[in-house]
Short mmCIF file of C-alpha atoms in Angstrom, two decimals:
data_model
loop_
_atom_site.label_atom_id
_atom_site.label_comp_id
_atom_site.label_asym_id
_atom_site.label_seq_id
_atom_site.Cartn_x
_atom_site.Cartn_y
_atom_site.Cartn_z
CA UNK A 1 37.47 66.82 29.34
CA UNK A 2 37.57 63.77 27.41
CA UNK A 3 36.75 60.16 28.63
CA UNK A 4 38.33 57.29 26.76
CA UNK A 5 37.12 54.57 28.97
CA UNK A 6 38.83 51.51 30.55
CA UNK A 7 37.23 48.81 28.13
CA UNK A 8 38.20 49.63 24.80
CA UNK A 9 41.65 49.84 26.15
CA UNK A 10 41.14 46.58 27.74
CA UNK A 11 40.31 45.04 24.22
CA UNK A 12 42.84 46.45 22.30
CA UNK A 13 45.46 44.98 24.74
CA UNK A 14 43.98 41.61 25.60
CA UNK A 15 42.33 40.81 22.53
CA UNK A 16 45.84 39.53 20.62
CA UNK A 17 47.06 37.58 24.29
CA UNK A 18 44.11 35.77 24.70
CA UNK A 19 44.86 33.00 22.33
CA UNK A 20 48.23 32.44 24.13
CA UNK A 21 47.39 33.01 27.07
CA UNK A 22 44.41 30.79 28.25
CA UNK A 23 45.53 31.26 31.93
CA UNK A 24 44.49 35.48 31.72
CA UNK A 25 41.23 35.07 33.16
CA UNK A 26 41.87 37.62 36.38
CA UNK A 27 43.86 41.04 35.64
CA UNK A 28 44.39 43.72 38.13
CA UNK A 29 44.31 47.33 37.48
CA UNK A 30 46.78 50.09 38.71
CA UNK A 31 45.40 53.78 37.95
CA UNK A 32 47.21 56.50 38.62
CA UNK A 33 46.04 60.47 38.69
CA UNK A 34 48.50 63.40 38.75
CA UNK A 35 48.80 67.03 37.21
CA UNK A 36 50.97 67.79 34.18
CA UNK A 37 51.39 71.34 33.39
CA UNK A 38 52.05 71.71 29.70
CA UNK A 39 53.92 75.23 28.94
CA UNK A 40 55.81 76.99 31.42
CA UNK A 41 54.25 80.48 30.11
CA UNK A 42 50.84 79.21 30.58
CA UNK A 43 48.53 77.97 33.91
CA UNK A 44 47.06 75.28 30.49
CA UNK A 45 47.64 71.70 32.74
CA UNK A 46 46.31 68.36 32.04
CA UNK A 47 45.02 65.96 34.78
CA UNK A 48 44.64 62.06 32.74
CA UNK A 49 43.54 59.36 34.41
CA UNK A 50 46.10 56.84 33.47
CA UNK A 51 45.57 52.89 33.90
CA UNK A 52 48.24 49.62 33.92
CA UNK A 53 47.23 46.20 33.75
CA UNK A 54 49.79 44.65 36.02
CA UNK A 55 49.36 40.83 35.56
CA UNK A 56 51.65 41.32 32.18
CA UNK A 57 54.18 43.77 30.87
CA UNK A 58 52.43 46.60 29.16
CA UNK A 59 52.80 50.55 29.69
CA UNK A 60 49.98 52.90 31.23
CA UNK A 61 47.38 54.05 28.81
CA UNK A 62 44.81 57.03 29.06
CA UNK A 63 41.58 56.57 30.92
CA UNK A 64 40.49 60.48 30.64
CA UNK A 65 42.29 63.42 30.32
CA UNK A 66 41.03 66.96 32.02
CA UNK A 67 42.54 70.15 30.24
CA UNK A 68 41.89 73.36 32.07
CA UNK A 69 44.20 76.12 33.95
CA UNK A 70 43.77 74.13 37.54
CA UNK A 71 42.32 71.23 39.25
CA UNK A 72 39.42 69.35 37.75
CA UNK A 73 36.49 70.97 39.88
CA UNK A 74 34.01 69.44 41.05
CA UNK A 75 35.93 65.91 41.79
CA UNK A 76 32.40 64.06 41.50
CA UNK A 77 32.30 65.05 37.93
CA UNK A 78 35.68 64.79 36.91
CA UNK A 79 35.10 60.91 38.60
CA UNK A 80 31.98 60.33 37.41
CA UNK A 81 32.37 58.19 34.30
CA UNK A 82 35.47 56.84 35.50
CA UNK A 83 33.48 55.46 39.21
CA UNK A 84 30.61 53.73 37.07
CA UNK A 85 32.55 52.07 34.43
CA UNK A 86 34.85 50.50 37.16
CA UNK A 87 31.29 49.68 38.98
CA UNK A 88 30.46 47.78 35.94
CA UNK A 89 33.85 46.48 35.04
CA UNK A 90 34.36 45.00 38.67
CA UNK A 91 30.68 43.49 39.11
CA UNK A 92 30.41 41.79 35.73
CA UNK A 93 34.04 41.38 34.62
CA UNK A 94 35.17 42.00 30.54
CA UNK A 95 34.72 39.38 27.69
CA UNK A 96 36.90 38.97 25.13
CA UNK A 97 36.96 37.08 22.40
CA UNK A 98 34.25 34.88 23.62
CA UNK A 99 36.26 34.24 27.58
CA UNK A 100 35.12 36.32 30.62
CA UNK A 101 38.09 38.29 32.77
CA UNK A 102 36.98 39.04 36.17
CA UNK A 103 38.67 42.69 36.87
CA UNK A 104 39.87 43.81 40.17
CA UNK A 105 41.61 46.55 41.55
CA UNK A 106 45.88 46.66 42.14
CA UNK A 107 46.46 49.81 43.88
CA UNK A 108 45.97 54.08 42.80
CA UNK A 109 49.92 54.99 42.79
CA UNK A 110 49.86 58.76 43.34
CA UNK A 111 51.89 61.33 44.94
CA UNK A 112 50.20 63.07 47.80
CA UNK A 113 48.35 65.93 46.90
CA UNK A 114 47.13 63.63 44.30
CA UNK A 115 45.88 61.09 47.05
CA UNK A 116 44.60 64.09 49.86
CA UNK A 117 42.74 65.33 46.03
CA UNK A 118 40.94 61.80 45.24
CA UNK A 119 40.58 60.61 48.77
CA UNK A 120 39.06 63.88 50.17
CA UNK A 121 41.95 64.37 53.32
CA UNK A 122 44.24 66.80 54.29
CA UNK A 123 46.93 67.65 51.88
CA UNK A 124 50.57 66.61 53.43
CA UNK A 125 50.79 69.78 55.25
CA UNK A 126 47.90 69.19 57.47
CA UNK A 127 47.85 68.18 60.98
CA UNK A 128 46.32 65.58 60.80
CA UNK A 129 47.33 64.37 57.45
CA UNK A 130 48.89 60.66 57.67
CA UNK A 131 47.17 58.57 55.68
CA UNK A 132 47.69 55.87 57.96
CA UNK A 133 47.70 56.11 61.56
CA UNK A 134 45.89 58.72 63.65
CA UNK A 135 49.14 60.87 64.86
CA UNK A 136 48.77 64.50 64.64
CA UNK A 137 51.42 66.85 63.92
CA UNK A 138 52.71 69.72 65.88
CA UNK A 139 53.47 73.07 64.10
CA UNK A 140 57.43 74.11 64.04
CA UNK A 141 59.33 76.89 62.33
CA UNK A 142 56.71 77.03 59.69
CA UNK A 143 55.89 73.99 59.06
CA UNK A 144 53.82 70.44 60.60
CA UNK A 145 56.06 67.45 61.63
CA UNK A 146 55.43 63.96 62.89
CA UNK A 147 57.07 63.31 66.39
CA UNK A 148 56.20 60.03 66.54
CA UNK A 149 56.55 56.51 64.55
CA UNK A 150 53.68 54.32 66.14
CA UNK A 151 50.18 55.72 66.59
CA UNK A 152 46.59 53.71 65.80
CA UNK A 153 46.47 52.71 62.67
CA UNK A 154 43.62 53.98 60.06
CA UNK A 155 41.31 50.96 58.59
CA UNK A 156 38.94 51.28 55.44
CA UNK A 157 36.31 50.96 57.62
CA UNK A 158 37.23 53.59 59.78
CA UNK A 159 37.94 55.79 56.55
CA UNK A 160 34.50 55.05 55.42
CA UNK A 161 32.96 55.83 59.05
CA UNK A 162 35.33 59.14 59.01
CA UNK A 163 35.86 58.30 62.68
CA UNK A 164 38.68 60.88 62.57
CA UNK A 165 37.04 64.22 61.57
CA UNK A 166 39.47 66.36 61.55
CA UNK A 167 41.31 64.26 58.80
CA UNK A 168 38.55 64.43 56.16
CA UNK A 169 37.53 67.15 53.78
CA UNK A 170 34.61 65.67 52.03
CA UNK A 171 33.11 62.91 50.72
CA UNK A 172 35.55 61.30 47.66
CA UNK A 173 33.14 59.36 44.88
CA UNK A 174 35.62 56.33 45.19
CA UNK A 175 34.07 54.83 48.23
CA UNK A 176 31.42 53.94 45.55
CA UNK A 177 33.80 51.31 43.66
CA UNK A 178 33.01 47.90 45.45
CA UNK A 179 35.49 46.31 46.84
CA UNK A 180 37.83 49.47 47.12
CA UNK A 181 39.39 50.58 49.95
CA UNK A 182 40.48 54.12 50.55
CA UNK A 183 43.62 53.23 52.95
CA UNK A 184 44.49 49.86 52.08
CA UNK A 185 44.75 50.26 47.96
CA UNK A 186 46.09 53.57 47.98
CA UNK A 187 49.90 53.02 47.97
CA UNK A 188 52.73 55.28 49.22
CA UNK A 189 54.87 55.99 45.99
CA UNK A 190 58.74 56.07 46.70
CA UNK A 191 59.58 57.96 43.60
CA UNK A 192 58.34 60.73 45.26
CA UNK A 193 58.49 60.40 48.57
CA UNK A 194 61.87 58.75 49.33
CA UNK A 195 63.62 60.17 45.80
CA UNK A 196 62.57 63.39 45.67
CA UNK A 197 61.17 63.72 48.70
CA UNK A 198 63.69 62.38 51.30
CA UNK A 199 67.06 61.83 49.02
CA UNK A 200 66.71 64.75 47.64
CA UNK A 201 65.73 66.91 50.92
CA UNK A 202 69.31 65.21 52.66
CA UNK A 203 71.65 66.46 49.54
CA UNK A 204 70.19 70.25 50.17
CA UNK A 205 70.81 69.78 53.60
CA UNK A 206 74.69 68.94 53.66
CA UNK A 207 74.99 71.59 50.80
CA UNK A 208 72.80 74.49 52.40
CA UNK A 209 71.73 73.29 55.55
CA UNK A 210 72.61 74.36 58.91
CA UNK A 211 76.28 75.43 59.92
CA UNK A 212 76.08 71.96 61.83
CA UNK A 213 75.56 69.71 59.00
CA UNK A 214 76.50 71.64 56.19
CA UNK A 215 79.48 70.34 54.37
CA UNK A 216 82.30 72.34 52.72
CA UNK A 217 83.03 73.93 49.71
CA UNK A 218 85.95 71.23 49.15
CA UNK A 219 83.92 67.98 50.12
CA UNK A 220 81.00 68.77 48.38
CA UNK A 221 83.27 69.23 45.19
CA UNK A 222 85.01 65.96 45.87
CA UNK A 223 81.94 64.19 46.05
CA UNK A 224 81.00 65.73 43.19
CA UNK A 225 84.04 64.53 41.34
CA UNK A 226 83.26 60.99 42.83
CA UNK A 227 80.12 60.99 41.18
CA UNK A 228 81.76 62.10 37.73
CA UNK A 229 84.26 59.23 38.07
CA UNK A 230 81.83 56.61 39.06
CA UNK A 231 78.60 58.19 36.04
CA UNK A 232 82.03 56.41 33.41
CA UNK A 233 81.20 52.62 34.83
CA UNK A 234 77.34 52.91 35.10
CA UNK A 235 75.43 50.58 32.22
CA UNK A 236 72.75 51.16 30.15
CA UNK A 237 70.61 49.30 32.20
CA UNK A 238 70.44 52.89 34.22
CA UNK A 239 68.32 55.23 32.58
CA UNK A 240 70.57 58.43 33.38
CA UNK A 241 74.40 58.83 34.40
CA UNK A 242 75.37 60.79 37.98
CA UNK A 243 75.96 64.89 37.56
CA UNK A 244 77.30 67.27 39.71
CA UNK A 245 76.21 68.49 42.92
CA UNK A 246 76.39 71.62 41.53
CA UNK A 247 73.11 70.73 38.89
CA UNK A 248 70.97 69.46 42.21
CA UNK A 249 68.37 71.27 41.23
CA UNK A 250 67.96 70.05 37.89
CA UNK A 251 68.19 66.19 39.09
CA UNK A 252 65.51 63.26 38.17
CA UNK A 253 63.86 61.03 40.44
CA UNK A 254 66.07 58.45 38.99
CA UNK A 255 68.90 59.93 39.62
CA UNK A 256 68.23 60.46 43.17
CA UNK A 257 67.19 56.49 43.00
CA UNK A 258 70.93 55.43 41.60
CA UNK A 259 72.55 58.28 44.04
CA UNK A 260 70.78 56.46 46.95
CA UNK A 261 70.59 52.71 45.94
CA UNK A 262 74.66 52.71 44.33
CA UNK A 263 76.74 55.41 44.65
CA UNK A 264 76.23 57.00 48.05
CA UNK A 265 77.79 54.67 50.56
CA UNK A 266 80.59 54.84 48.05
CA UNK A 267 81.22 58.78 47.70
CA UNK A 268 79.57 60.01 50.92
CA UNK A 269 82.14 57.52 53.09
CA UNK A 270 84.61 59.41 54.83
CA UNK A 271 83.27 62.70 53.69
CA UNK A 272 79.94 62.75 56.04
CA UNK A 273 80.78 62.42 59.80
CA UNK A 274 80.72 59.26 61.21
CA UNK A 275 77.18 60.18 63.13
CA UNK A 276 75.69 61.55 59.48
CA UNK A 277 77.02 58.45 57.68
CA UNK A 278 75.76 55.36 59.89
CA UNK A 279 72.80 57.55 60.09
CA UNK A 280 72.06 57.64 56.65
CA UNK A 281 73.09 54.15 56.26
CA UNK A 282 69.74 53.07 58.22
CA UNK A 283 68.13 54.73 55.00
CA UNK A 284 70.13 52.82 52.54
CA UNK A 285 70.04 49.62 53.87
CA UNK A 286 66.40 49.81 54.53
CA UNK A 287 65.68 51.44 51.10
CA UNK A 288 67.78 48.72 49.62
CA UNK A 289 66.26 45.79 51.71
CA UNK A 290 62.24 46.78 49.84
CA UNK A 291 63.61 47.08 46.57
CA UNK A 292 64.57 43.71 46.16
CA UNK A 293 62.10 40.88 46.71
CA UNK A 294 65.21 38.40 47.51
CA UNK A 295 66.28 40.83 49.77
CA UNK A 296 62.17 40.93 50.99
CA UNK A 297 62.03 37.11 51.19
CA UNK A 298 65.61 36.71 52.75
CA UNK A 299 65.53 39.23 55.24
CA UNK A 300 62.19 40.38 55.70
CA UNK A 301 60.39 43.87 54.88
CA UNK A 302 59.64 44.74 58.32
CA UNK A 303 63.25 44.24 58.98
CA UNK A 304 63.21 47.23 56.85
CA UNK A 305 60.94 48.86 58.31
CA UNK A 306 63.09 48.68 61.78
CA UNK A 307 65.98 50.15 60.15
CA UNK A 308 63.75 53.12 58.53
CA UNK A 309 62.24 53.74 61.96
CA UNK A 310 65.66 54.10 63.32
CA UNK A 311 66.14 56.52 60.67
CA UNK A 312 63.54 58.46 61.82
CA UNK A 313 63.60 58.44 65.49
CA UNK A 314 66.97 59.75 65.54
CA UNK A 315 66.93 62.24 62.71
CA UNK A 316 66.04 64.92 65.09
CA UNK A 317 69.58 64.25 67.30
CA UNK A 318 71.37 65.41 63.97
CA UNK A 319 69.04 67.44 61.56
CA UNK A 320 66.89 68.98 64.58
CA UNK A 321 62.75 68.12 64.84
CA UNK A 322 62.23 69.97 61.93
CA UNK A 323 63.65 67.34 59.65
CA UNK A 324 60.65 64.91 60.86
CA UNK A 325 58.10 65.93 58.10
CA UNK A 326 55.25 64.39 56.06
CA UNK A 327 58.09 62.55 54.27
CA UNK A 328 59.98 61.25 56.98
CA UNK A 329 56.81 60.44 59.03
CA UNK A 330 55.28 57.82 55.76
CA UNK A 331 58.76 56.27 55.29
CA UNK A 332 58.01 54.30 58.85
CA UNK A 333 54.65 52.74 56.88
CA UNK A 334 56.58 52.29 53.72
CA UNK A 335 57.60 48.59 54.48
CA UNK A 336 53.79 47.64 55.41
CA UNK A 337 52.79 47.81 51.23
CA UNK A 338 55.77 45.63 50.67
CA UNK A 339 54.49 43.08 52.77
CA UNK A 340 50.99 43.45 50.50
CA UNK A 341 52.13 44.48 46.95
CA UNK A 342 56.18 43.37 46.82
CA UNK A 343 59.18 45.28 45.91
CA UNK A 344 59.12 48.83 46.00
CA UNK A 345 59.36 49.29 42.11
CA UNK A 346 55.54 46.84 41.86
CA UNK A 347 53.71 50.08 43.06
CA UNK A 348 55.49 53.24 41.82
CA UNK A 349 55.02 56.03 39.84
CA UNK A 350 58.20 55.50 37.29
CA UNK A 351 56.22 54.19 34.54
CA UNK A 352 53.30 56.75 34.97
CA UNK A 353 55.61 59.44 34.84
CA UNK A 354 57.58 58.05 31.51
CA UNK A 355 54.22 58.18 30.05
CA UNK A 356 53.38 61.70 31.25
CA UNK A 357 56.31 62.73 29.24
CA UNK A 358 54.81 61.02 26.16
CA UNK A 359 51.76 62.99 26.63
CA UNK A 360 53.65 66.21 27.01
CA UNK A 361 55.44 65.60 23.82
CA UNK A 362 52.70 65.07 22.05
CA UNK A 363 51.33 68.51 22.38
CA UNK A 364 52.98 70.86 20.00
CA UNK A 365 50.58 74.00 19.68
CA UNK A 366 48.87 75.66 22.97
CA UNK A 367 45.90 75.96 20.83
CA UNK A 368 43.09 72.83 21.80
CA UNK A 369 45.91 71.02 23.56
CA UNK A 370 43.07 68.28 24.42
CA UNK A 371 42.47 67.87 20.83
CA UNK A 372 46.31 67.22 19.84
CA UNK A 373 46.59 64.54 22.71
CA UNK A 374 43.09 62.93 21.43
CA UNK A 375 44.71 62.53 18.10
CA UNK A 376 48.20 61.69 19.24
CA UNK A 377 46.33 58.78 21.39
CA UNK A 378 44.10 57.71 18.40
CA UNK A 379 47.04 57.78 15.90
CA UNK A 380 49.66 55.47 18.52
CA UNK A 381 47.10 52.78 19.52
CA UNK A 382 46.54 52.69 15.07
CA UNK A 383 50.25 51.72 14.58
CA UNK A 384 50.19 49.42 17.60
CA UNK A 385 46.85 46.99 16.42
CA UNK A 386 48.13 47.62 12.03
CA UNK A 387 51.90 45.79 13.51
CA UNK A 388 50.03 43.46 15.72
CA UNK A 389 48.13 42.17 12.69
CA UNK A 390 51.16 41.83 10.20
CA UNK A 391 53.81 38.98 10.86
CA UNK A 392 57.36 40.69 12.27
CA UNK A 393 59.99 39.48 10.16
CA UNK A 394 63.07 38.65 12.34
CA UNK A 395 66.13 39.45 10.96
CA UNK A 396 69.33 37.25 10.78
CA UNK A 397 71.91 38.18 12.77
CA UNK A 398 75.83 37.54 12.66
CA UNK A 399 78.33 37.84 15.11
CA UNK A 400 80.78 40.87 14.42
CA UNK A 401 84.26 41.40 15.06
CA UNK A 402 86.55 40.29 18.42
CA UNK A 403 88.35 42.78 20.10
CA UNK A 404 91.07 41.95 22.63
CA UNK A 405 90.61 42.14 26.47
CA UNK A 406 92.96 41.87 29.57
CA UNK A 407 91.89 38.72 31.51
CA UNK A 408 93.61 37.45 34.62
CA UNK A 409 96.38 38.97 32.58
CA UNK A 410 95.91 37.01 29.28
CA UNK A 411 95.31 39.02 26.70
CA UNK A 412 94.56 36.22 23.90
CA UNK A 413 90.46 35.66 25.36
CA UNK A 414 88.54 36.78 22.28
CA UNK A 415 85.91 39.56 23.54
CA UNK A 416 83.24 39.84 20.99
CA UNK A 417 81.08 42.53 19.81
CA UNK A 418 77.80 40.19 18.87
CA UNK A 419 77.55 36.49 19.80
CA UNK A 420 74.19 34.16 18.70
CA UNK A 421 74.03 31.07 20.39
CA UNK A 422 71.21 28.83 19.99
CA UNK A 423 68.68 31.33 19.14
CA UNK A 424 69.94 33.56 21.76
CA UNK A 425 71.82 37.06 20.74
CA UNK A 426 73.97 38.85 22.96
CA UNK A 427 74.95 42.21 22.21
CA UNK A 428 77.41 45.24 23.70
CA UNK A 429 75.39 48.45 22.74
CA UNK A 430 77.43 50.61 22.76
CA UNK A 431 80.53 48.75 22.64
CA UNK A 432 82.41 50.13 25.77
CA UNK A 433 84.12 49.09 28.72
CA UNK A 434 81.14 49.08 31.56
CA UNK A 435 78.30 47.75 29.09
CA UNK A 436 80.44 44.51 27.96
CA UNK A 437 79.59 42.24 31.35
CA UNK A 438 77.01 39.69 32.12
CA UNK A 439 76.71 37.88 35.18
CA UNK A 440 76.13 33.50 34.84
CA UNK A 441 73.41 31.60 37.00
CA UNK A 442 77.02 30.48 38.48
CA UNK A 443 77.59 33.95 39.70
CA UNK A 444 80.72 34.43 37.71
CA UNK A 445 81.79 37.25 35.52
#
C-alpha cells in the first residue's frame, strides 16, 4: 500500500485558483472507496482511496491505493493514515499561499459492500442491513427482502451508540473523524443502485423472468429495434449510444441511465402491459423528478419519493415479494439525500468510476502493478502543474462552410458548420443531423 495524502493534492489544485478566487476559503471533500480488479486471469485488485473537491469542477484524484489479491485487511490499518490526516485537515484547516481553507466533509459515495466494508454493517444481504431505518428482512427463495417502506429511522448517534446490534459488525475507524457521521454523510449512489441495480434487474426480468412477466421473442426484438432507431438521434452530450437487448449483459451504467431517463417510456409503450407500464412509470417519473434540481425545486423531492414508494409497495402485485430486495428497499430513502445534497448526479459514483478506468489503463505489466500506478500518478499531475505554469495560446478560429437545411420548408436558411460570435464559438462535432441543435434562453430551436 501506498499513501499519497489529501494535502499535497490539495496544493497542487488550489494553489493556481487562489489568486482568482478570493471567495475559496471553505471546500468540501467527497471520497470515495471501491475495489478494482486489474486482470481477469489474476485475484491482483486495487482498493484507492479516491477524493473530489466539490466546491469547483475538478476530477477525483488518489488518496491511497491498496494492491493485494482481496480486501485491505485489517480496515484500521488500511484507514489509518487516511483517519488522522482528515483529523488534522478538519481541526486546523489547509493554507495556501499564505490564506487558510477550513476543510469539511461532502459525503463517502460508495456502492454497498463498499459502505457495509468502511462502516462496519451488514453487507446488503443481511437482515438487518438498511442503512437507514431499523426494518429487518425476511428470508425468501434464497434470498432477504424488505416488506416494508417506513420503519424508525437510524441517527448518527444511534450508529455511534450501536443501539441496533444485530446491524453492526465492528467498530469502523471513521467514527474518529470529527464531525463525521456514519448515516447521515454516507450517500446512497444511484449509479449502482437504481442503474445497475434496479434498471438493470427490470430488463432481465421481462427478458427471462417469470412466464407472467416475461415478454416475447417478437417484442423484445422490436424494442430492440426501437432502441437502434432512436441510438441515430442521441448527441454527443451522451456518453454512449443504445444497443440491443440482445448485448444486456455487456451494458454500462450509463446506458441503463439514458435507457431509463429517455428512451423507455418511448420503446417500452405499448409493448409492456398496461399494469407493467404505469408501474414502471412511478420509477421514471420519480427517477426523473431527483435528477433535475428544477424539477427538485418545482415539484419537490419527496414528491419523488411518493412516487418511488408506490413503486415499491406494489412491485410485489406484479413481480411477486421477491422483487422487494436491498435495491428496491433504499430506493424509498433515495429522495431524503436530495433534500440534503441536490440532484441525484451531486453525489454519485460516475466520476469515480471514469477515473477507475484511468487507473486501470495505466497498468500495463502484472508485475508491481502499485509501482506502475505510482508512476502513472507522478508523471499526470507533472504535465498538469508544467501547462499550468506556461501561458495557453488560443488559437483563432474561422467559421467554415454552410450547408443547406430544410426549415419550415425553406431550404435557403444557411446552416453552418462553425460560427464565432463575440468571442463565443459554436461548433457541430461531428457535423451530423442530431448534434447540429441548440436550444435559446427563449426556448426555441
Amino acid at each position: 500500500m501506498v499513501y499519497l495524502g489529501i494535502s499535497p493534492n490539495l496544493q497542487r489544485i488550489l494553489s493556481p485558483l487562489i489568486s482568482t478566487s478570493p471567495n475559496l476559503i471553505n471546500i468540501k471533500l467527497a471520497f470515495n472507496v471501491d475495489g478494482l480488479p486489474l486482470f481477469k486471469s489474476s485475484n491482483v485488485n486495487i482498493w484507492p482511496i479516491l477524493c473530489q473537491i466539490k466546491s469547483i469542477t475538478v476530477e477525483p484524484f488518489v488518496v491511497a491505493i491498496f494492491s493485494g489479491s482481496g480486501k485491505p485487511v485489517p480496515l484500521s490499518t488500511y484507514l489509518e493514515d487516511f483517519v488522522e490526516e482528515l483529523k488534522v485537515l478538519i481541526h486546523n484547516g489547509i493554507e495556501i499561499n499564505g490564506i487558510t481553507i477550513s476543510i469539511s466533509i461532502y459525503a463517502f459515495v460508495c456502492d454497498a459492500p463498499a459502505r457495509s466494508y468502511l462502516k462496519g454493517i451488514k453487507s446488503h444481504s443481511g437482515y438487518s442491513s438498511c442503512e437507514r431505518c431499523i426494518e429487518t428482512g425476511d428470508y425468501l427463495n434464497g434470498r432477504v427482502i424488505f416488506k416494508k417502506v417506513h420503519s424508525t429511522k437510524r441517527t448518527d448517534h444511534t450508529f455511534t451508540l450501536q443501539s441496533d446490534e444485530s446491524h453492526h459488525l465492528y467498530d469502523s475507524p471513521l467514527v474518529q473523524v470529527p464531525g463525521l457521521g456514519l448515516v447521515s454523510h454516507f450517500a446512497i449512489d444511484y449509479m449502482h443502485n437504481v442503474c445497475l441495480g434496479i434498471m438493470r434487474k427490470l430488463l432481465n426480468i421481462w427478458i427471462s423472468g417469470a412466464l407472467h412477466v416475461r415478454l416475447g421473442n417478437q417484442i423484445v426484438k422490436k424494442i430492440s429495434d426501437d432502441i437502434l432507431l432512436l441510438s441515430d438521434y442521441i448527441p454527443l452530450e451522451f456518453n454512449r449510444k443504445g444497443r440491443s437487448l440482445q448485448d444486456l449483459q455487456r451494458w454500462k451504467a450509463t446506458e441503463f441511465r439514458t435507457f431509463l431517463l429517455y428512451v423507455s417510456p418511448i420503446v417500452l409503450r405499448d409493448k409492456l402491459d398496461v399494469a407493467m407500464y404505469e408501474h414502471f412509470m412511478l420509477f421514471h417519473v420519480g427517477i426523473t423528478i431527483l435528477v433535475s434540481s428544477s424539477h427538485i425545486n418545482n415539484i419537490g423531492a419527496n414528491r419523488a419519493g411518493i412516487y418511488l414508494n408506490e413503486f415499491a409497495n406494489h412491485s410485489p402485485n406484479i413481480y411477486g415479494w421477491e422483487f422487494l430486495i436491498y435495491n428496491v428497499h433504499m430506493l424509498c430513502h433515495l429522495h431524503e439525500d436530495c433534500s440534503k445534497y441536490g440532484p441525484l448526479d451531486e453525489f454519485s459514483a460516475f466520476p469515480y468510476e471514469n477515473f477507475l478506468g484511468k487507473l486501470k489503463y495505466f497498468v500495463k505489466s502484472p508485475k508491481k502493478p502499485l509501482q506502475q500506478l505510482c508512476r502513472r500518478i507522478q508523471e499526470l499531475q507533472f504535465l498538469s502543474n508544467s501547462f499550468k505554469n506556461n501561458d495557453q495560446v488560443v488559437p483563432t478560429l474561422e467559421h467554415i462552410g454552410i450547408l443547406p437545411i430544410i426549415y419550415r420548408g425553406r431550404i435557403d436558411i444557411k446552416h453552418f458548420k462553425k460560427v464565432v460570435y463575440n468571442k463565443c464559438t459554436f461548433i457541430i462535432y461531428p457535423v451530423s443531423s442530431y448534434n447540429s441543435y441548440c436550444i435559446t434562453k427563449k426556448k426555441g430551436i
